[in-house]
PDB file of C-alpha atoms in Angstrom:
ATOM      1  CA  UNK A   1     120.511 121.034  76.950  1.00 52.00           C
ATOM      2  CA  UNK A   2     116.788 123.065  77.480  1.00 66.00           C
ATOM      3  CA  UNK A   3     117.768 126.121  79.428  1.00 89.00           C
ATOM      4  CA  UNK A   4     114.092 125.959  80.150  1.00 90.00           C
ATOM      5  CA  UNK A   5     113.926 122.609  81.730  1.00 93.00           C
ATOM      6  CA  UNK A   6     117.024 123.428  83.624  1.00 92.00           C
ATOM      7  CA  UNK A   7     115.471 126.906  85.161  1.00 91.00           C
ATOM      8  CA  UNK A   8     112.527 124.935  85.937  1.00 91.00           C
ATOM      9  CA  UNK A   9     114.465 122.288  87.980  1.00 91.00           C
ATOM     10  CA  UNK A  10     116.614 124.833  89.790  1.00 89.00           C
ATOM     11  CA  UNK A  11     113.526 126.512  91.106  1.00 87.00           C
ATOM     12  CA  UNK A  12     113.368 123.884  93.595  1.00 79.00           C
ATOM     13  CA  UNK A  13     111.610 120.239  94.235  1.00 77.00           C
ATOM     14  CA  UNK A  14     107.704 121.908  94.285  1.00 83.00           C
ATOM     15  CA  UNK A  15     104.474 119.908  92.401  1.00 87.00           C
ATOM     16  CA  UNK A  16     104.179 123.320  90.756  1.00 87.00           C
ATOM     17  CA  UNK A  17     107.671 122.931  89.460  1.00 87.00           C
ATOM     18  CA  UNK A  18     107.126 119.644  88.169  1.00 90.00           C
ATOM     19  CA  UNK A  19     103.395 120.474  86.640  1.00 91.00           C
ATOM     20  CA  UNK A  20     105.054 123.105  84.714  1.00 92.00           C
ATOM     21  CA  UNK A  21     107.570 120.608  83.305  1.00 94.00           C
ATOM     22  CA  UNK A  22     105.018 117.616  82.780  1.00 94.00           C
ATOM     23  CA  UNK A  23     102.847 120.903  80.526  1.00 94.00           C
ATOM     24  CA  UNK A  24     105.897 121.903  78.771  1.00 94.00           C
ATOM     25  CA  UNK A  25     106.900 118.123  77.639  1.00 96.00           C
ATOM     26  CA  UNK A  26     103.723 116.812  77.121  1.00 94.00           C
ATOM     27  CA  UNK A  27     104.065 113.843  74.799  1.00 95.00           C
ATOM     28  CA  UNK A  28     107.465 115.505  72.793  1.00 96.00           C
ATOM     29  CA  UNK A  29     110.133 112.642  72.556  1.00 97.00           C
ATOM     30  CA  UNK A  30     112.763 115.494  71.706  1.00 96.00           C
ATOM     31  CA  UNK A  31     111.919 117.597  75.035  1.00 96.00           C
ATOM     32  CA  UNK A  32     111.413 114.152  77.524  1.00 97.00           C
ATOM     33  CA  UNK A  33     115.210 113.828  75.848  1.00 97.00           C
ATOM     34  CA  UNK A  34     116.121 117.071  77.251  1.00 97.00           C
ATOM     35  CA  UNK A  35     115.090 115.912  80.940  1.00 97.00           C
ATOM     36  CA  UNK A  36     116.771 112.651  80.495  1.00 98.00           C
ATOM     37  CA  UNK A  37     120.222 114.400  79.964  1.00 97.00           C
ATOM     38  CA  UNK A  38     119.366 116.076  83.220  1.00 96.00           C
ATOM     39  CA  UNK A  39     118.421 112.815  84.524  1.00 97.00           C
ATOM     40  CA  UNK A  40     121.860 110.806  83.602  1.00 97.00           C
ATOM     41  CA  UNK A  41     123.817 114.236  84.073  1.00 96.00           C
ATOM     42  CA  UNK A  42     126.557 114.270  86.806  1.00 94.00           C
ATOM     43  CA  UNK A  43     124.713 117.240  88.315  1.00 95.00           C
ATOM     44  CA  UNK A  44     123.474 114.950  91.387  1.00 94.00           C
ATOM     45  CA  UNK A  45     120.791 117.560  92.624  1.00 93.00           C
ATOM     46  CA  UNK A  46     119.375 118.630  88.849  1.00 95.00           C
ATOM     47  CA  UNK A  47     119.215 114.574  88.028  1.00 96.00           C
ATOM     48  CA  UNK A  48     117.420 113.722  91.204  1.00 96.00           C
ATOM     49  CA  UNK A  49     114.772 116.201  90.456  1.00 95.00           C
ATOM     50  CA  UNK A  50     114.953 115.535  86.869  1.00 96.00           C
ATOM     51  CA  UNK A  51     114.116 111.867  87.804  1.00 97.00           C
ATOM     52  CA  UNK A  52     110.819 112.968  90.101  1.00 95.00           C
ATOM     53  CA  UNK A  53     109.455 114.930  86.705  1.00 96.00           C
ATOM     54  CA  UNK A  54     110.736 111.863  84.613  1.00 97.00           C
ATOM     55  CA  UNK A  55     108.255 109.485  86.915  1.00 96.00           C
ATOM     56  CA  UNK A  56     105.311 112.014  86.473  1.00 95.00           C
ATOM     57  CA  UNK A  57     105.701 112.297  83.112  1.00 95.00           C
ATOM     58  CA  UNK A  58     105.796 108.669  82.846  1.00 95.00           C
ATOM     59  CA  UNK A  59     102.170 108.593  84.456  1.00 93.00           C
ATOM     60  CA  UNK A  60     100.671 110.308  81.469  1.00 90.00           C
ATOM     61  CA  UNK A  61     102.739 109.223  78.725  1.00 95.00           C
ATOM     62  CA  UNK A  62     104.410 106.078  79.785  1.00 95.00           C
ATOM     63  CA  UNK A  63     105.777 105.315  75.888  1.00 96.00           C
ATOM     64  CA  UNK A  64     108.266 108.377  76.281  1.00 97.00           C
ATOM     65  CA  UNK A  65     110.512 106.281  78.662  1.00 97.00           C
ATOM     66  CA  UNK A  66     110.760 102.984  76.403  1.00 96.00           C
ATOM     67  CA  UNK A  67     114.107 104.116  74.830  1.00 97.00           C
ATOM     68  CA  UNK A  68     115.712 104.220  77.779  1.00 98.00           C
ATOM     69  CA  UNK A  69     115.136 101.273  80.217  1.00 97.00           C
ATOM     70  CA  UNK A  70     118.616 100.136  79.425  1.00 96.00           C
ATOM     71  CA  UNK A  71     120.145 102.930  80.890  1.00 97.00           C
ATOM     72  CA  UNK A  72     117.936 103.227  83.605  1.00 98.00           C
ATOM     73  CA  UNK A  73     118.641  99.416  84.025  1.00 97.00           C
ATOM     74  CA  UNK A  74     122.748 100.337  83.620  1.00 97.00           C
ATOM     75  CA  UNK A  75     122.184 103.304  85.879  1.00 97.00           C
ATOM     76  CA  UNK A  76     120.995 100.986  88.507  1.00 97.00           C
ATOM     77  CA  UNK A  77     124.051  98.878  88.601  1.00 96.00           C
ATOM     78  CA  UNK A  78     125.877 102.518  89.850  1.00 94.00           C
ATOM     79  CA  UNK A  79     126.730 101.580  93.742  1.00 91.00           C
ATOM     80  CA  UNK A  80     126.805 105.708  94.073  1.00 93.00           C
ATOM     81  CA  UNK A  81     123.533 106.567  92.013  1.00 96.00           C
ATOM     82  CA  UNK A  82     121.375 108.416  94.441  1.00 96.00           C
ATOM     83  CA  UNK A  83     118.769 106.725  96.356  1.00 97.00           C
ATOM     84  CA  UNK A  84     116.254 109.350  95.184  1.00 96.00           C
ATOM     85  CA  UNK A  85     117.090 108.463  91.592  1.00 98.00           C
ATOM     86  CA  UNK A  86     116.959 104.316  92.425  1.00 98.00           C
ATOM     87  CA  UNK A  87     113.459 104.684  94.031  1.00 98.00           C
ATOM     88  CA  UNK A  88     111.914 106.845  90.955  1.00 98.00           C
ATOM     89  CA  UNK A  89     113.564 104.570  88.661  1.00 98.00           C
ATOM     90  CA  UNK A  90     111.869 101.877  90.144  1.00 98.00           C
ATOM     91  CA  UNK A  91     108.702 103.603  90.576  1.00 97.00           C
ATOM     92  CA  UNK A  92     108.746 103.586  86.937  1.00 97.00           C
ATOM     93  CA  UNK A  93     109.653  99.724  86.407  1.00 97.00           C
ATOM     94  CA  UNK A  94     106.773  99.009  88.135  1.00 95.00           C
ATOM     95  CA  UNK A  95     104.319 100.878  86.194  1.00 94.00           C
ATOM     96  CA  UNK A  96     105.663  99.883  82.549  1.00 95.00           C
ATOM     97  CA  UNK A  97     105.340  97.245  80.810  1.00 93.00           C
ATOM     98  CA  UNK A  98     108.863  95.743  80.596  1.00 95.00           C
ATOM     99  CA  UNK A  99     110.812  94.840  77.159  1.00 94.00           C
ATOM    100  CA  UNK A 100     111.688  91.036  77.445  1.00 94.00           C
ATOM    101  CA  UNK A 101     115.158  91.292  76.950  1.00 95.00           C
ATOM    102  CA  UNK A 102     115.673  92.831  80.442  1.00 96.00           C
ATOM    103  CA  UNK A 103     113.333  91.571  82.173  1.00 96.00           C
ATOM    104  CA  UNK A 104     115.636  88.736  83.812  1.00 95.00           C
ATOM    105  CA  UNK A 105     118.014  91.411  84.856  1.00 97.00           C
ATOM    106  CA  UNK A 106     115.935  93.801  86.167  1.00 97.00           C
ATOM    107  CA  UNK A 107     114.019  90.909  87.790  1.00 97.00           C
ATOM    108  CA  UNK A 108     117.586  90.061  90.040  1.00 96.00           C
ATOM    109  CA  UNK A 109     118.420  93.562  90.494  1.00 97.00           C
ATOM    110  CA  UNK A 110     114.700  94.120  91.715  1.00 97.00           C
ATOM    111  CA  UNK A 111     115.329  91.321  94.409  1.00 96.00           C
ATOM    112  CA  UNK A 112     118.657  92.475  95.223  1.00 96.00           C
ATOM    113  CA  UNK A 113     117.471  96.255  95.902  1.00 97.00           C
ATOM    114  CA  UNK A 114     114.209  94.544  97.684  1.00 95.00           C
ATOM    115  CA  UNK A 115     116.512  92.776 100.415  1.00 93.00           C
ATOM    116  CA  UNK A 116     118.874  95.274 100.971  1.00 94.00           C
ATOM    117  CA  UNK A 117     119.062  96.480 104.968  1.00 90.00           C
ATOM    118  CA  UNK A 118     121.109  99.670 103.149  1.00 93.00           C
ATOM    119  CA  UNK A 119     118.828 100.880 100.780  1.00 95.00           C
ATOM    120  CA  UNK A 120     115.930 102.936 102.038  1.00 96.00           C
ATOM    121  CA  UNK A 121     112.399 101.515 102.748  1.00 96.00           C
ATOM    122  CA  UNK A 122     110.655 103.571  99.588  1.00 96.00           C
ATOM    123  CA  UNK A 123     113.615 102.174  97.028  1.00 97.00           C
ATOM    124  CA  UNK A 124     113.008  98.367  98.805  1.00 97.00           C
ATOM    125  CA  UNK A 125     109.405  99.083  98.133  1.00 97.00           C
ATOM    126  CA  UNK A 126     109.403  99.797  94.594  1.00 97.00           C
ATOM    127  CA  UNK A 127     111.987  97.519  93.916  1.00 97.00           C
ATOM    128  CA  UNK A 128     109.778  94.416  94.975  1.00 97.00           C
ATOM    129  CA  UNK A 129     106.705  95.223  93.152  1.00 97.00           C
ATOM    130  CA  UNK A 130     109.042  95.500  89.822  1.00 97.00           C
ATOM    131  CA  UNK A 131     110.276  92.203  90.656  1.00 97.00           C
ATOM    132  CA  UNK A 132     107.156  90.765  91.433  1.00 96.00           C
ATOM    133  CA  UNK A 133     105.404  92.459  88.102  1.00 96.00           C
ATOM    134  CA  UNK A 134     108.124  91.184  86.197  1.00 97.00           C
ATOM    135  CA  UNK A 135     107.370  87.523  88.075  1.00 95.00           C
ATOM    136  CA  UNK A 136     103.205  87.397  86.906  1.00 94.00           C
ATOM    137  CA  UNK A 137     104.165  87.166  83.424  1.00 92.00           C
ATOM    138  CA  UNK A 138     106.289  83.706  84.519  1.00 91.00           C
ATOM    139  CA  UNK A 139     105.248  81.065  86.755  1.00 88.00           C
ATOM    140  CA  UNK A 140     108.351  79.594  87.712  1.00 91.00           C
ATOM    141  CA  UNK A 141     109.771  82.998  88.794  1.00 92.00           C
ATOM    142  CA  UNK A 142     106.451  83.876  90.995  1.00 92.00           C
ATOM    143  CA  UNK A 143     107.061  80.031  92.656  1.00 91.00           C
ATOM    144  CA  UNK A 144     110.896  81.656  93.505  1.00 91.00           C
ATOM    145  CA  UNK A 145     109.655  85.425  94.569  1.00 93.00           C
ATOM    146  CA  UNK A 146     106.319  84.041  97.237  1.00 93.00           C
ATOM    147  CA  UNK A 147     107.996  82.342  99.821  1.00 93.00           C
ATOM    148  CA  UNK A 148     110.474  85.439  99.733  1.00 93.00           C
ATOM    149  CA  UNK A 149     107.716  87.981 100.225  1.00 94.00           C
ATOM    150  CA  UNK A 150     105.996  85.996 102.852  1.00 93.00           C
ATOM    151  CA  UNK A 151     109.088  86.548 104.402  1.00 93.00           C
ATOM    152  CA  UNK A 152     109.520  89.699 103.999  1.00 92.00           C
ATOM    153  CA  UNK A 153     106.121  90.387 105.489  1.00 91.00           C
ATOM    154  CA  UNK A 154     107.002  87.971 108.531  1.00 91.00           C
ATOM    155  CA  UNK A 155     109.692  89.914 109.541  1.00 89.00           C
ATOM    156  CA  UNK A 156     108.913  93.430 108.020  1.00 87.00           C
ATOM    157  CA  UNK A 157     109.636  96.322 110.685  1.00 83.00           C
ATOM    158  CA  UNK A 158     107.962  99.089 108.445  1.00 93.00           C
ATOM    159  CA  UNK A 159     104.677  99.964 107.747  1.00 95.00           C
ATOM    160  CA  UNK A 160     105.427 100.573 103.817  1.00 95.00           C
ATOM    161  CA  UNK A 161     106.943  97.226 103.519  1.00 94.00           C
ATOM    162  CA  UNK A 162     104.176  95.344 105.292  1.00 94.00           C
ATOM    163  CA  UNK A 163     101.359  96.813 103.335  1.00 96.00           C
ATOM    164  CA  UNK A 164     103.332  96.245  99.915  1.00 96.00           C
ATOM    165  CA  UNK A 165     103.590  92.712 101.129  1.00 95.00           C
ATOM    166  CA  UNK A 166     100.037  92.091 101.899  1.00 94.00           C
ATOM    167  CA  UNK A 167      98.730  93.964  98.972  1.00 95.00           C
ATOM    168  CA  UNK A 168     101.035  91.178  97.053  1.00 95.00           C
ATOM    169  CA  UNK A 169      99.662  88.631  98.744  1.00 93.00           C
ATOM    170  CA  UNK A 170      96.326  88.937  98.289  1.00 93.00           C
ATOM    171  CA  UNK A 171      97.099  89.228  94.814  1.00 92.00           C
ATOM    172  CA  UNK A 172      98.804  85.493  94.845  1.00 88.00           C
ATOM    173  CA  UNK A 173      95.561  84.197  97.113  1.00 86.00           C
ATOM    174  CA  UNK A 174      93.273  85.333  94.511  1.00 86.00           C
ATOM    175  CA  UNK A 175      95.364  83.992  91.605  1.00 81.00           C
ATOM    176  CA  UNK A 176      95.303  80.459  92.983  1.00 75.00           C
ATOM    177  CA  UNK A 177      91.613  80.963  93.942  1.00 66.00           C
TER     178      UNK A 177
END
């Protein structure tokens, strides 16, 4: 593995960390390998941070992650993955356009995550707009996931949640408009 990306992630969780990292990977499918090693490594503090540069790398050159949605997927499944790792993963989902072939399961695991009192509020968050981008590209799905979100913005007791909720909502007003 890059001694470079590892010295990089060891100086700490700073933007300035990561904007080194995001320079020094740029679009380079054999370096964004390097950081995913880090990422599925059993080092639990380098893959957590590795994971934050993964989802910023991901904003500029979102084809680097394609080859490895199934493990993220797999990783997922982990009951003692880190929640830091669960909520970039998902941050991810949700900005990607996902492969067919998963999207069923990623689609239940999004719901799961989404109604879970035990995960935190940020992973819950993520987790429902993957589900619910997953759900536009099929109708029947979308019919299953809107009475859920109403729901969850009925009884919502955080800000995040609520506002995720709405913003989906007025998404589903305007599409039967």
């Amino acid at each position: 593995m890059s001694d470079i990306i590892k010295d990089i992630l060891l100086e700490g969780q700073a933007k300035s960390s990561v904007n080194k990292l995001i320079k020094y990977i740029g679009d380079d499918k054999v370096i964004f390998k390097e950081l995913m090693a880090f990422v599925f490594g059993k080092d639990e503090r380098l893959s957590r941070y590795a994971s934050w540069v993964m989802t910023h790398c991901c904003e500029t050159q979102p084809q680097l992650i394609k080859p490895y949605f199934k493990k993220l997927l797999d990783d997922l499944k982990n009951e003692k993955l880190h929640h830091a790792n669960k909520r970039n993963y998902f941050r991810v989902f949700q900005e990607v356009e996902i492969p067919e072939k998963i999207q069923g399961e990623l689609y239940d695991l999004g719901i799961r995550f989404a109604l879970s009192a035990n995960e935190t509020i940020a992973v819950r968050v993520f987790a429902l707009s993957t589900s619910y981008n997953i759900a536009k590209k099929h109708s029947e799905l979308l019919n299953e996931l809107t009475p859920l979100i109403v729901d969850l913005n009925k009884y919502s007791d955080t800000p995040a949640m609520t506002s995720r909720t709405n913003t989906i909502l007025k998404e589903l007003k305007k599409r039967k408009d």
